[in-house]
Amino acid sequence: MEKLTEELIQSLNGGKLVSLITVDAGNDAPHLSSISWVLANPTGEQVHFAVGAKASVIENIEKNPNVILGVIGAGSSYAIKGKVYQTESFDKTIKIQTFSVDVESVEDVMFYGGKITVEPEYEKTYKKELAEKLDAEIYEALDGLNKDHVAS
């Protein structure tokens, strides 16, 4: 698959726990981060995400733009491979950096005979009002990327 299915697009809209795999800028080893500020482009050709402005993945991406987004959803486990580029930084409640991934391939990586029956859930452990404010600001920024940027 070269783009996201409609079911994956829906799965990636708002608060999904996603694994971001980059290449460590210091030692060229794989680097795994968990992210949740993720939004798929309605065309399925891009995925946008945000991280805090001091996140180690920023340096990794600057050195090597090849990434994998690991997603458990839509009944299976997927590896979304692509090239990522920095889009904008925002300084609102906290400083964040947004990115867009041009989707090159989507692979179902679930083991043979397996099916996801319950998706992972998480809970934000800081102030509820702050979490809601951050989420609103960041998803507004990510939604703006859907309007401003198209896949190359």
mmCIF file with all atom_site columns, C-alpha atoms in Angstrom:
data_model
loop_
_atom_site.group_PDB
_atom_site.id
_atom_site.type_symbol
_atom_site.label_atom_id
_atom_site.label_alt_id
_atom_site.label_comp_id
_atom_site.label_asym_id
_atom_site.label_entity_id
_atom_site.label_seq_id
_atom_site.pdbx_PDB_ins_code
_atom_site.Cartn_x
_atom_site.Cartn_y
_atom_site.Cartn_z
_atom_site.occupancy
_atom_site.B_iso_or_equiv
_atom_site.pdbx_formal_charge
_atom_site.auth_seq_id
_atom_site.auth_comp_id
_atom_site.auth_asym_id
_atom_site.auth_atom_id
_atom_site.pdbx_PDB_model_num
ATOM 1   C CA . MET A 1 1   ? 0.000  0.000   0.000  1.00 0.00 ? 1   MET A CA 1
ATOM 2   C CA . GLU A 1 2   ? 1.316  3.446   -0.830 1.00 0.00 ? 2   GLU A CA 1
ATOM 3   C CA . LYS A 1 3   ? -1.149 5.453   1.238  1.00 0.00 ? 3   LYS A CA 1
ATOM 4   C CA . LEU A 1 4   ? -3.323 5.073   4.302  1.00 0.00 ? 4   LEU A CA 1
ATOM 5   C CA . THR A 1 5   ? -6.689 3.369   4.100  1.00 0.00 ? 5   THR A CA 1
ATOM 6   C CA . GLU A 1 6   ? -9.765 5.287   5.208  1.00 0.00 ? 6   GLU A CA 1
ATOM 7   C CA . GLU A 1 7   ? -9.878 3.157   8.363  1.00 0.00 ? 7   GLU A CA 1
ATOM 8   C CA . LEU A 1 8   ? -6.249 4.060   9.210  1.00 0.00 ? 8   LEU A CA 1
ATOM 9   C CA . ILE A 1 9   ? -6.892 7.740   8.493  1.00 0.00 ? 9   ILE A CA 1
ATOM 10  C CA . GLN A 1 10  ? -9.766 7.684   10.989 1.00 0.00 ? 10  GLN A CA 1
ATOM 11  C CA . SER A 1 11  ? -7.663 5.745   13.489 1.00 0.00 ? 11  SER A CA 1
ATOM 12  C CA . LEU A 1 12  ? -4.892 8.364   13.344 1.00 0.00 ? 12  LEU A CA 1
ATOM 13  C CA . ASN A 1 13  ? -7.087 11.366  14.042 1.00 0.00 ? 13  ASN A CA 1
ATOM 14  C CA . GLY A 1 14  ? -6.699 12.493  17.606 1.00 0.00 ? 14  GLY A CA 1
ATOM 15  C CA . GLY A 1 15  ? -4.742 11.089  20.483 1.00 0.00 ? 15  GLY A CA 1
ATOM 16  C CA . LYS A 1 16  ? -3.569 7.805   18.994 1.00 0.00 ? 16  LYS A CA 1
ATOM 17  C CA . LEU A 1 17  ? -0.534 6.232   20.667 1.00 0.00 ? 17  LEU A CA 1
ATOM 18  C CA . VAL A 1 18  ? 2.041  5.890   17.868 1.00 0.00 ? 18  VAL A CA 1
ATOM 19  C CA . SER A 1 19  ? 5.613  4.602   17.880 1.00 0.00 ? 19  SER A CA 1
ATOM 20  C CA . LEU A 1 20  ? 8.027  6.865   16.018 1.00 0.00 ? 20  LEU A CA 1
ATOM 21  C CA . ILE A 1 21  ? 11.166 5.097   14.861 1.00 0.00 ? 21  ILE A CA 1
ATOM 22  C CA . THR A 1 22  ? 14.055 7.287   13.744 1.00 0.00 ? 22  THR A CA 1
ATOM 23  C CA . VAL A 1 23  ? 17.795 6.796   13.306 1.00 0.00 ? 23  VAL A CA 1
ATOM 24  C CA . ASP A 1 24  ? 19.748 8.116   16.299 1.00 0.00 ? 24  ASP A CA 1
ATOM 25  C CA . ALA A 1 25  ? 21.865 11.084  15.169 1.00 0.00 ? 25  ALA A CA 1
ATOM 26  C CA . GLY A 1 26  ? 24.700 10.139  17.525 1.00 0.00 ? 26  GLY A CA 1
ATOM 27  C CA . ASN A 1 27  ? 25.213 6.445   16.849 1.00 0.00 ? 27  ASN A CA 1
ATOM 28  C CA . ASP A 1 28  ? 23.043 5.556   13.805 1.00 0.00 ? 28  ASP A CA 1
ATOM 29  C CA . ALA A 1 29  ? 21.123 2.987   15.872 1.00 0.00 ? 29  ALA A CA 1
ATOM 30  C CA . PRO A 1 30  ? 17.332 2.723   15.751 1.00 0.00 ? 30  PRO A CA 1
ATOM 31  C CA . HIS A 1 31  ? 15.585 5.115   18.153 1.00 0.00 ? 31  HIS A CA 1
ATOM 32  C CA . LEU A 1 32  ? 12.031 4.553   19.398 1.00 0.00 ? 32  LEU A CA 1
ATOM 33  C CA . SER A 1 33  ? 9.756  7.269   20.799 1.00 0.00 ? 33  SER A CA 1
ATOM 34  C CA . SER A 1 34  ? 6.085  7.235   21.715 1.00 0.00 ? 34  SER A CA 1
ATOM 35  C CA . ILE A 1 35  ? 4.025  10.140  20.393 1.00 0.00 ? 35  ILE A CA 1
ATOM 36  C CA . SER A 1 36  ? 0.326  10.991  20.555 1.00 0.00 ? 36  SER A CA 1
ATOM 37  C CA . TRP A 1 37  ? -0.114 14.338  18.795 1.00 0.00 ? 37  TRP A CA 1
ATOM 38  C CA . VAL A 1 38  ? -0.768 12.765  15.398 1.00 0.00 ? 38  VAL A CA 1
ATOM 39  C CA . LEU A 1 39  ? -3.148 13.679  12.571 1.00 0.00 ? 39  LEU A CA 1
ATOM 40  C CA . ALA A 1 40  ? -3.503 11.976  9.182  1.00 0.00 ? 40  ALA A CA 1
ATOM 41  C CA . ASN A 1 41  ? -4.097 13.985  6.036  1.00 0.00 ? 41  ASN A CA 1
ATOM 42  C CA . PRO A 1 42  ? -7.547 13.135  4.585  1.00 0.00 ? 42  PRO A CA 1
ATOM 43  C CA . THR A 1 43  ? -5.884 11.956  1.350  1.00 0.00 ? 43  THR A CA 1
ATOM 44  C CA . GLY A 1 44  ? -3.886 9.297   3.220  1.00 0.00 ? 44  GLY A CA 1
ATOM 45  C CA . GLU A 1 45  ? -0.670 10.592  1.636  1.00 0.00 ? 45  GLU A CA 1
ATOM 46  C CA . GLN A 1 46  ? 0.715  12.337  4.736  1.00 0.00 ? 46  GLN A CA 1
ATOM 47  C CA . VAL A 1 47  ? 0.768  12.039  8.491  1.00 0.00 ? 47  VAL A CA 1
ATOM 48  C CA . HIS A 1 48  ? 1.474  15.102  10.631 1.00 0.00 ? 48  HIS A CA 1
ATOM 49  C CA . PHE A 1 49  ? 2.783  14.990  14.183 1.00 0.00 ? 49  PHE A CA 1
ATOM 50  C CA . ALA A 1 50  ? 4.119  17.278  16.879 1.00 0.00 ? 50  ALA A CA 1
ATOM 51  C CA . VAL A 1 51  ? 6.742  16.905  19.590 1.00 0.00 ? 51  VAL A CA 1
ATOM 52  C CA . GLY A 1 52  ? 8.128  19.176  22.268 1.00 0.00 ? 52  GLY A CA 1
ATOM 53  C CA . ALA A 1 53  ? 10.781 21.543  20.920 1.00 0.00 ? 53  ALA A CA 1
ATOM 54  C CA . LYS A 1 54  ? 13.544 19.802  22.898 1.00 0.00 ? 54  LYS A CA 1
ATOM 55  C CA . ALA A 1 55  ? 12.709 16.246  21.802 1.00 0.00 ? 55  ALA A CA 1
ATOM 56  C CA . SER A 1 56  ? 15.695 14.145  20.732 1.00 0.00 ? 56  SER A CA 1
ATOM 57  C CA . VAL A 1 57  ? 13.891 13.034  17.578 1.00 0.00 ? 57  VAL A CA 1
ATOM 58  C CA . ILE A 1 58  ? 14.296 16.513  16.091 1.00 0.00 ? 58  ILE A CA 1
ATOM 59  C CA . GLU A 1 59  ? 18.062 16.098  15.710 1.00 0.00 ? 59  GLU A CA 1
ATOM 60  C CA . ASN A 1 60  ? 17.554 12.538  14.465 1.00 0.00 ? 60  ASN A CA 1
ATOM 61  C CA . ILE A 1 61  ? 15.143 13.707  11.746 1.00 0.00 ? 61  ILE A CA 1
ATOM 62  C CA . GLU A 1 62  ? 17.433 16.562  10.710 1.00 0.00 ? 62  GLU A CA 1
ATOM 63  C CA . LYS A 1 63  ? 20.236 14.048  10.109 1.00 0.00 ? 63  LYS A CA 1
ATOM 64  C CA . ASN A 1 64  ? 18.113 11.292  8.538  1.00 0.00 ? 64  ASN A CA 1
ATOM 65  C CA . PRO A 1 65  ? 14.519 11.931  7.372  1.00 0.00 ? 65  PRO A CA 1
ATOM 66  C CA . ASN A 1 66  ? 13.592 8.240   7.009  1.00 0.00 ? 66  ASN A CA 1
ATOM 67  C CA . VAL A 1 67  ? 11.074 7.210   9.660  1.00 0.00 ? 67  VAL A CA 1
ATOM 68  C CA . ILE A 1 68  ? 8.598  4.508   10.525 1.00 0.00 ? 68  ILE A CA 1
ATOM 69  C CA . LEU A 1 69  ? 5.367  5.213   12.365 1.00 0.00 ? 69  LEU A CA 1
ATOM 70  C CA . GLY A 1 70  ? 4.212  2.105   14.208 1.00 0.00 ? 70  GLY A CA 1
ATOM 71  C CA . VAL A 1 71  ? 0.445  2.053   14.599 1.00 0.00 ? 71  VAL A CA 1
ATOM 72  C CA . ILE A 1 72  ? -1.773 -0.445  16.373 1.00 0.00 ? 72  ILE A CA 1
ATOM 73  C CA . GLY A 1 73  ? -5.272 0.166   15.099 1.00 0.00 ? 73  GLY A CA 1
ATOM 74  C CA . ALA A 1 74  ? -7.855 -0.706  12.506 1.00 0.00 ? 74  ALA A CA 1
ATOM 75  C CA . GLY A 1 75  ? -7.659 -4.324  13.698 1.00 0.00 ? 75  GLY A CA 1
ATOM 76  C CA . SER A 1 76  ? -3.960 -4.828  13.046 1.00 0.00 ? 76  SER A CA 1
ATOM 77  C CA . SER A 1 77  ? -0.430 -3.484  13.451 1.00 0.00 ? 77  SER A CA 1
ATOM 78  C CA . TYR A 1 78  ? 1.057  -1.267  10.728 1.00 0.00 ? 78  TYR A CA 1
ATOM 79  C CA . ALA A 1 79  ? 4.436  0.145   9.739  1.00 0.00 ? 79  ALA A CA 1
ATOM 80  C CA . ILE A 1 80  ? 4.001  3.448   7.924  1.00 0.00 ? 80  ILE A CA 1
ATOM 81  C CA . LYS A 1 81  ? 7.286  4.270   6.207  1.00 0.00 ? 81  LYS A CA 1
ATOM 82  C CA . GLY A 1 82  ? 8.168  7.623   4.786  1.00 0.00 ? 82  GLY A CA 1
ATOM 83  C CA . LYS A 1 83  ? 10.312 10.708  4.671  1.00 0.00 ? 83  LYS A CA 1
ATOM 84  C CA . VAL A 1 84  ? 9.656  13.376  7.255  1.00 0.00 ? 84  VAL A CA 1
ATOM 85  C CA . TYR A 1 85  ? 10.258 17.088  7.091  1.00 0.00 ? 85  TYR A CA 1
ATOM 86  C CA . GLN A 1 86  ? 10.016 19.849  9.666  1.00 0.00 ? 86  GLN A CA 1
ATOM 87  C CA . THR A 1 87  ? 7.147  22.181  9.081  1.00 0.00 ? 87  THR A CA 1
ATOM 88  C CA . GLU A 1 88  ? 6.676  24.822  11.767 1.00 0.00 ? 88  GLU A CA 1
ATOM 89  C CA . SER A 1 89  ? 7.486  25.564  15.365 1.00 0.00 ? 89  SER A CA 1
ATOM 90  C CA . PHE A 1 90  ? 4.965  27.095  17.722 1.00 0.00 ? 90  PHE A CA 1
ATOM 91  C CA . ASP A 1 91  ? 5.480  28.842  21.018 1.00 0.00 ? 91  ASP A CA 1
ATOM 92  C CA . LYS A 1 92  ? 2.134  28.802  22.798 1.00 0.00 ? 92  LYS A CA 1
ATOM 93  C CA . THR A 1 93  ? 1.577  27.007  26.092 1.00 0.00 ? 93  THR A CA 1
ATOM 94  C CA . ILE A 1 94  ? 4.787  25.103  25.354 1.00 0.00 ? 94  ILE A CA 1
ATOM 95  C CA . LYS A 1 95  ? 7.204  25.187  22.437 1.00 0.00 ? 95  LYS A CA 1
ATOM 96  C CA . ILE A 1 96  ? 6.409  22.496  19.897 1.00 0.00 ? 96  ILE A CA 1
ATOM 97  C CA . GLN A 1 97  ? 7.789  21.428  16.546 1.00 0.00 ? 97  GLN A CA 1
ATOM 98  C CA . THR A 1 98  ? 5.498  19.999  13.880 1.00 0.00 ? 98  THR A CA 1
ATOM 99  C CA . PHE A 1 99  ? 6.465  17.549  11.170 1.00 0.00 ? 99  PHE A CA 1
ATOM 100 C CA . SER A 1 100 ? 4.888  15.987  8.104  1.00 0.00 ? 100 SER A CA 1
ATOM 101 C CA . VAL A 1 101 ? 5.630  12.491  6.834  1.00 0.00 ? 101 VAL A CA 1
ATOM 102 C CA . ASP A 1 102 ? 5.175  11.813  3.141  1.00 0.00 ? 102 ASP A CA 1
ATOM 103 C CA . VAL A 1 103 ? 3.855  8.238   3.210  1.00 0.00 ? 103 VAL A CA 1
ATOM 104 C CA . GLU A 1 104 ? 5.900  5.935   0.965  1.00 0.00 ? 104 GLU A CA 1
ATOM 105 C CA . SER A 1 105 ? 4.419  2.618   2.090  1.00 0.00 ? 105 SER A CA 1
ATOM 106 C CA . VAL A 1 106 ? 1.990  1.122   4.564  1.00 0.00 ? 106 VAL A CA 1
ATOM 107 C CA . GLU A 1 107 ? 2.639  -2.468  5.601  1.00 0.00 ? 107 GLU A CA 1
ATOM 108 C CA . ASP A 1 108 ? 0.480  -4.706  7.775  1.00 0.00 ? 108 ASP A CA 1
ATOM 109 C CA . VAL A 1 109 ? 3.104  -6.188  10.128 1.00 0.00 ? 109 VAL A CA 1
ATOM 110 C CA . MET A 1 110 ? 0.819  -8.232  12.372 1.00 0.00 ? 110 MET A CA 1
ATOM 111 C CA . PHE A 1 111 ? 1.982  -11.806 12.873 1.00 0.00 ? 111 PHE A CA 1
ATOM 112 C CA . TYR A 1 112 ? 0.182  -14.519 10.927 1.00 0.00 ? 112 TYR A CA 1
ATOM 113 C CA . GLY A 1 113 ? -3.244 -15.344 12.334 1.00 0.00 ? 113 GLY A CA 1
ATOM 114 C CA . GLY A 1 114 ? -3.267 -12.405 14.745 1.00 0.00 ? 114 GLY A CA 1
ATOM 115 C CA . LYS A 1 115 ? -5.864 -9.661  15.048 1.00 0.00 ? 115 LYS A CA 1
ATOM 116 C CA . ILE A 1 116 ? -5.945 -6.664  17.375 1.00 0.00 ? 116 ILE A CA 1
ATOM 117 C CA . THR A 1 117 ? -9.072 -6.886  19.513 1.00 0.00 ? 117 THR A CA 1
ATOM 118 C CA . VAL A 1 118 ? -8.300 -4.113  22.006 1.00 0.00 ? 118 VAL A CA 1
ATOM 119 C CA . GLU A 1 119 ? -6.216 -1.075  21.095 1.00 0.00 ? 119 GLU A CA 1
ATOM 120 C CA . PRO A 1 120 ? -3.692 0.402   23.537 1.00 0.00 ? 120 PRO A CA 1
ATOM 121 C CA . GLU A 1 121 ? -4.980 3.191   25.752 1.00 0.00 ? 121 GLU A CA 1
ATOM 122 C CA . TYR A 1 122 ? -3.107 5.735   27.807 1.00 0.00 ? 122 TYR A CA 1
ATOM 123 C CA . GLU A 1 123 ? -3.877 8.429   30.318 1.00 0.00 ? 123 GLU A CA 1
ATOM 124 C CA . LYS A 1 124 ? -2.330 11.879  30.617 1.00 0.00 ? 124 LYS A CA 1
ATOM 125 C CA . THR A 1 125 ? -1.058 12.301  34.165 1.00 0.00 ? 125 THR A CA 1
ATOM 126 C CA . TYR A 1 126 ? -0.759 16.072  34.288 1.00 0.00 ? 126 TYR A CA 1
ATOM 127 C CA . LYS A 1 127 ? -3.485 18.666  34.898 1.00 0.00 ? 127 LYS A CA 1
ATOM 128 C CA . LYS A 1 128 ? -6.610 17.933  32.881 1.00 0.00 ? 128 LYS A CA 1
ATOM 129 C CA . GLU A 1 129 ? -7.145 21.603  31.927 1.00 0.00 ? 129 GLU A CA 1
ATOM 130 C CA . LEU A 1 130 ? -3.546 21.941  30.741 1.00 0.00 ? 130 LEU A CA 1
ATOM 131 C CA . ALA A 1 131 ? -3.792 18.715  28.729 1.00 0.00 ? 131 ALA A CA 1
ATOM 132 C CA . GLU A 1 132 ? -6.978 19.927  27.031 1.00 0.00 ? 132 GLU A CA 1
ATOM 133 C CA . LYS A 1 133 ? -5.439 23.337  26.269 1.00 0.00 ? 133 LYS A CA 1
ATOM 134 C CA . LEU A 1 134 ? -2.265 21.782  24.811 1.00 0.00 ? 134 LEU A CA 1
ATOM 135 C CA . ASP A 1 135 ? -4.237 19.296  22.743 1.00 0.00 ? 135 ASP A CA 1
ATOM 136 C CA . ALA A 1 136 ? -6.463 22.042  21.317 1.00 0.00 ? 136 ALA A CA 1
ATOM 137 C CA . GLU A 1 137 ? -3.477 24.232  20.373 1.00 0.00 ? 137 GLU A CA 1
ATOM 138 C CA . ILE A 1 138 ? -1.488 21.397  18.847 1.00 0.00 ? 138 ILE A CA 1
ATOM 139 C CA . TYR A 1 139 ? -4.348 19.842  16.879 1.00 0.00 ? 139 TYR A CA 1
ATOM 140 C CA . GLU A 1 140 ? -5.214 23.281  15.515 1.00 0.00 ? 140 GLU A CA 1
ATOM 141 C CA . ALA A 1 141 ? -1.604 23.559  14.290 1.00 0.00 ? 141 ALA A CA 1
ATOM 142 C CA . LEU A 1 142 ? -1.650 20.039  12.826 1.00 0.00 ? 142 LEU A CA 1
ATOM 143 C CA . ASP A 1 143 ? -4.981 20.635  11.119 1.00 0.00 ? 143 ASP A CA 1
ATOM 144 C CA . GLY A 1 144 ? -3.452 23.759  9.570  1.00 0.00 ? 144 GLY A CA 1
ATOM 145 C CA . LEU A 1 145 ? -0.814 21.525  7.970  1.00 0.00 ? 145 LEU A CA 1
ATOM 146 C CA . ASN A 1 146 ? -3.584 19.610  6.206  1.00 0.00 ? 146 ASN A CA 1
ATOM 147 C CA . LYS A 1 147 ? -4.713 22.870  4.657  1.00 0.00 ? 147 LYS A CA 1
ATOM 148 C CA . ASP A 1 148 ? -1.240 24.286  3.916  1.00 0.00 ? 148 ASP A CA 1
ATOM 149 C CA . HIS A 1 149 ? 0.815  21.313  2.742  1.00 0.00 ? 149 HIS A CA 1
ATOM 150 C CA . VAL A 1 150 ? 0.320  18.653  0.134  1.00 0.00 ? 150 VAL A CA 1
ATOM 151 C CA . ALA A 1 151 ? 2.364  15.517  -0.487 1.00 0.00 ? 151 ALA A CA 1
ATOM 152 C CA . SER A 1 152 ? 5.239  15.921  -2.900 1.00 0.00 ? 152 SER A CA 1
#
